Short mmCIF file of C-alpha atoms in Angstrom, two decimals:
data_model
loop_
_atom_site.label_atom_id
_atom_site.label_comp_id
_atom_site.label_asym_id
_atom_site.label_seq_id
_atom_site.Cartn_x
_atom_site.Cartn_y
_atom_site.Cartn_z
CA UNK A 192 -47.22 -17.17 -32.44
CA UNK A 193 -44.25 -18.67 -31.27
CA UNK A 194 -41.77 -16.73 -33.01
CA UNK A 195 -43.36 -13.66 -31.27
CA UNK A 196 -43.25 -14.91 -27.97
CA UNK A 197 -39.44 -16.08 -28.39
CA UNK A 198 -38.76 -12.37 -29.48
CA UNK A 199 -40.34 -11.02 -26.38
CA UNK A 200 -38.44 -13.33 -23.77
CA UNK A 201 -35.10 -12.60 -25.72
CA UNK A 202 -35.96 -8.68 -25.08
CA UNK A 203 -36.66 -9.42 -21.62
CA UNK A 204 -33.71 -11.34 -21.42
CA UNK A 205 -31.32 -8.74 -22.48
CA UNK A 206 -32.84 -5.89 -20.65
CA UNK A 207 -32.17 -8.43 -17.59
CA UNK A 208 -28.69 -8.82 -18.48
CA UNK A 209 -27.97 -4.92 -19.03
CA UNK A 210 -29.54 -3.59 -16.40
CA UNK A 211 -27.04 -3.67 -13.87
CA UNK A 212 -24.74 -0.88 -12.62
CA UNK A 213 -21.30 -1.46 -14.77
CA UNK A 214 -18.11 0.42 -13.69
CA UNK A 215 -15.01 1.17 -15.85
CA UNK A 216 -12.69 1.64 -13.23
CA UNK A 217 -12.76 1.48 -9.48
CA UNK A 218 -12.48 4.92 -8.03
CA UNK A 219 -8.98 6.01 -6.56
CA UNK A 220 -8.26 5.13 -2.70
CA UNK A 221 -9.54 7.75 -0.05
CA UNK A 222 -6.35 9.07 1.57
CA UNK A 223 -5.70 7.83 5.02
CA UNK A 224 -6.29 10.90 7.67
CA UNK A 225 -4.45 10.51 11.12
CA UNK A 226 -5.04 12.83 13.80
CA UNK A 227 -3.04 12.87 17.39
CA UNK A 228 -5.62 11.75 20.45
CA UNK A 229 -2.68 11.56 23.08
CA UNK A 230 0.65 11.96 23.70
CA UNK A 231 3.06 9.03 25.17
CA UNK A 232 3.61 9.55 28.68
CA UNK A 233 5.73 7.80 31.13
CA UNK A 234 4.26 9.29 34.32
CA UNK A 235 6.30 10.07 37.29
CA UNK A 236 9.14 7.92 38.90
CA UNK A 237 12.58 7.97 40.88
CA UNK A 238 15.73 6.88 39.61
CA UNK A 239 18.41 4.79 41.69
CA UNK A 240 22.19 5.24 41.54
CA UNK A 241 22.31 2.72 38.59
CA UNK A 242 19.17 3.48 36.47
CA UNK A 243 17.13 1.78 34.08
CA UNK A 244 14.37 1.61 31.93
CA UNK A 245 10.58 2.72 32.29
CA UNK A 246 8.58 1.04 29.65
CA UNK A 247 5.19 2.06 28.35
CA UNK A 248 2.85 -0.66 26.63
CA UNK A 249 0.39 -0.13 24.09
CA UNK A 250 -2.54 -1.35 26.28
CA UNK A 251 -1.68 1.19 28.76
CA UNK A 252 0.52 -0.52 31.27
CA UNK A 253 3.85 0.16 32.82
CA UNK A 254 6.77 -1.59 34.04
CA UNK A 255 10.28 -0.55 35.21
CA UNK A 256 13.59 -2.23 35.51
CA UNK A 257 17.03 -1.62 37.00
CA UNK A 258 16.72 0.67 40.15
CA UNK A 259 14.02 2.71 38.74
CA UNK A 260 11.12 2.87 41.55
CA UNK A 261 7.38 3.76 39.88
CA UNK A 262 5.24 6.76 41.70
CA UNK A 263 1.94 7.94 41.36
CA UNK A 264 2.37 11.56 42.36
CA UNK A 265 -0.41 12.81 40.10
CA UNK A 266 1.42 12.43 36.94
CA UNK A 267 -0.36 9.45 34.97
CA UNK A 268 1.28 7.40 32.27
CA UNK A 269 -0.23 6.14 29.18
CA UNK A 270 0.67 5.59 25.06
CA UNK A 271 0.19 7.41 22.42
CA UNK A 272 -2.94 7.18 20.64
CA UNK A 273 -3.40 8.11 16.76
CA UNK A 274 -6.76 8.11 14.75
CA UNK A 275 -6.73 7.14 11.97
CA UNK A 276 -9.50 7.11 9.05
CA UNK A 277 -9.20 4.59 6.08
CA UNK A 278 -11.83 2.74 4.01
CA UNK A 279 -12.88 -0.43 5.03
CA UNK A 280 -10.19 -3.30 3.78
CA UNK A 281 -7.49 -0.94 3.64
CA UNK A 282 -4.30 -2.20 4.78
CA UNK A 283 -2.33 -0.17 6.87
CA UNK A 284 1.19 -0.33 7.43
CA UNK A 285 2.82 1.42 10.47
CA UNK A 286 6.46 2.39 10.42
CA UNK A 287 8.04 3.84 13.81
CA UNK A 288 10.47 6.31 13.40
CA UNK A 289 14.08 6.30 14.97
CA UNK A 290 14.59 6.50 18.24
CA UNK A 291 14.94 10.10 19.61
CA UNK A 292 16.47 12.13 22.42
CA UNK A 293 14.56 13.96 25.22
CA UNK A 294 15.52 17.46 26.71
CA UNK A 295 15.63 17.73 30.36
CA UNK A 296 14.11 21.23 32.03
CA UNK A 297 16.84 20.81 34.62
CA UNK A 298 19.79 19.96 32.01
CA UNK A 299 20.51 15.96 30.79
CA UNK A 300 19.03 14.02 28.08
CA UNK A 301 17.28 10.70 27.97
CA UNK A 302 17.37 8.24 25.06
CA UNK A 303 13.75 7.07 23.88
CA UNK A 304 13.21 4.04 21.85
CA UNK A 305 9.29 3.47 20.36
CA UNK A 306 7.77 0.28 21.22
CA UNK A 307 5.14 -1.91 19.75
CA UNK A 308 1.61 -0.83 18.31
CA UNK A 309 -1.46 -1.90 18.60
CA UNK A 310 -2.95 -3.24 16.43
CA UNK A 311 0.07 -4.67 15.40
CA UNK A 312 1.40 -3.39 11.90
CA UNK A 313 0.31 -3.91 9.45
CA UNK A 314 -3.62 -4.17 9.82
CA UNK A 315 -6.65 -4.16 7.81
CA UNK A 316 -9.02 -1.50 8.61
CA UNK A 317 -12.56 -2.68 9.27
CA UNK A 318 -14.46 0.60 10.43
CA UNK A 319 -16.34 2.92 7.88
CA UNK A 320 -15.35 6.38 7.97
CA UNK A 321 -15.90 9.24 9.62
CA UNK A 322 -15.49 6.24 12.04
CA UNK A 323 -11.84 5.95 13.51
CA UNK A 324 -9.45 3.21 14.41
CA UNK A 325 -7.33 3.74 17.62
CA UNK A 326 -3.89 2.99 17.13
CA UNK A 327 -1.66 2.76 20.85
CA UNK A 328 1.82 2.97 20.41
CA UNK A 329 4.34 2.50 23.71
CA UNK A 330 7.86 3.10 24.07
CA UNK A 331 11.02 2.56 26.63
CA UNK A 332 12.61 5.07 28.51
CA UNK A 333 16.24 4.42 29.13
CA UNK A 334 17.34 6.69 32.57
CA UNK A 335 20.83 6.82 33.56
CA UNK A 336 22.28 8.06 36.93
CA UNK A 337 20.88 10.98 38.90
CA UNK A 338 24.08 13.42 37.40
CA UNK A 339 23.20 12.51 33.94
CA UNK A 340 19.55 12.73 33.99
CA UNK A 341 18.74 15.16 36.64
CA UNK A 342 14.94 14.93 38.06
CA UNK A 343 12.89 17.49 35.87
CA UNK A 344 10.44 17.33 33.15
CA UNK A 345 11.48 15.53 29.40
CA UNK A 346 9.93 16.34 26.18
CA UNK A 347 10.51 15.35 22.66
CA UNK A 348 8.98 14.33 19.20
CA UNK A 349 9.02 11.00 17.76
CA UNK A 350 7.45 10.07 14.31
CA UNK A 351 5.07 7.58 13.22
CA UNK A 352 4.26 6.99 9.45
CA UNK A 353 1.12 5.10 8.75
CA UNK A 354 0.86 3.66 4.65
CA UNK A 355 -2.29 2.87 2.88
CA UNK A 356 -1.17 -0.28 0.94
#
């Protein structure tokens, strides 16, 4: 009788041990998906005779240096916003591209430096898909003299790379 109780206990113990879910290998990482939610805009401003800089921060604020004067005029300013979808726990490294040259609608060019990001790089994703993390990118516009940078609209393209580690 004692040996049959021991056998039944041993069988139940083995069933409990092997009833868990066993995986041989972790699934491959889900690729990061990135979409542009909002482009970077420096808004409207007036330049003096010496020029200066216009800075857009990732938090959406703007500052100027030199003899640049901020203007409202209905042209709003804002950082670039990218929406990043990745698995929770993924470490995302953000690499900003090189400085770029913007081309003016009335001639002239402006140099732009990509700024800092929010969140700062690298960051750990905490949002489950299909939720997305908004990554904000600022920039600095180098404004010269009026003859070199006549008033008008300036456009260009900059690059941002998102790598999952």
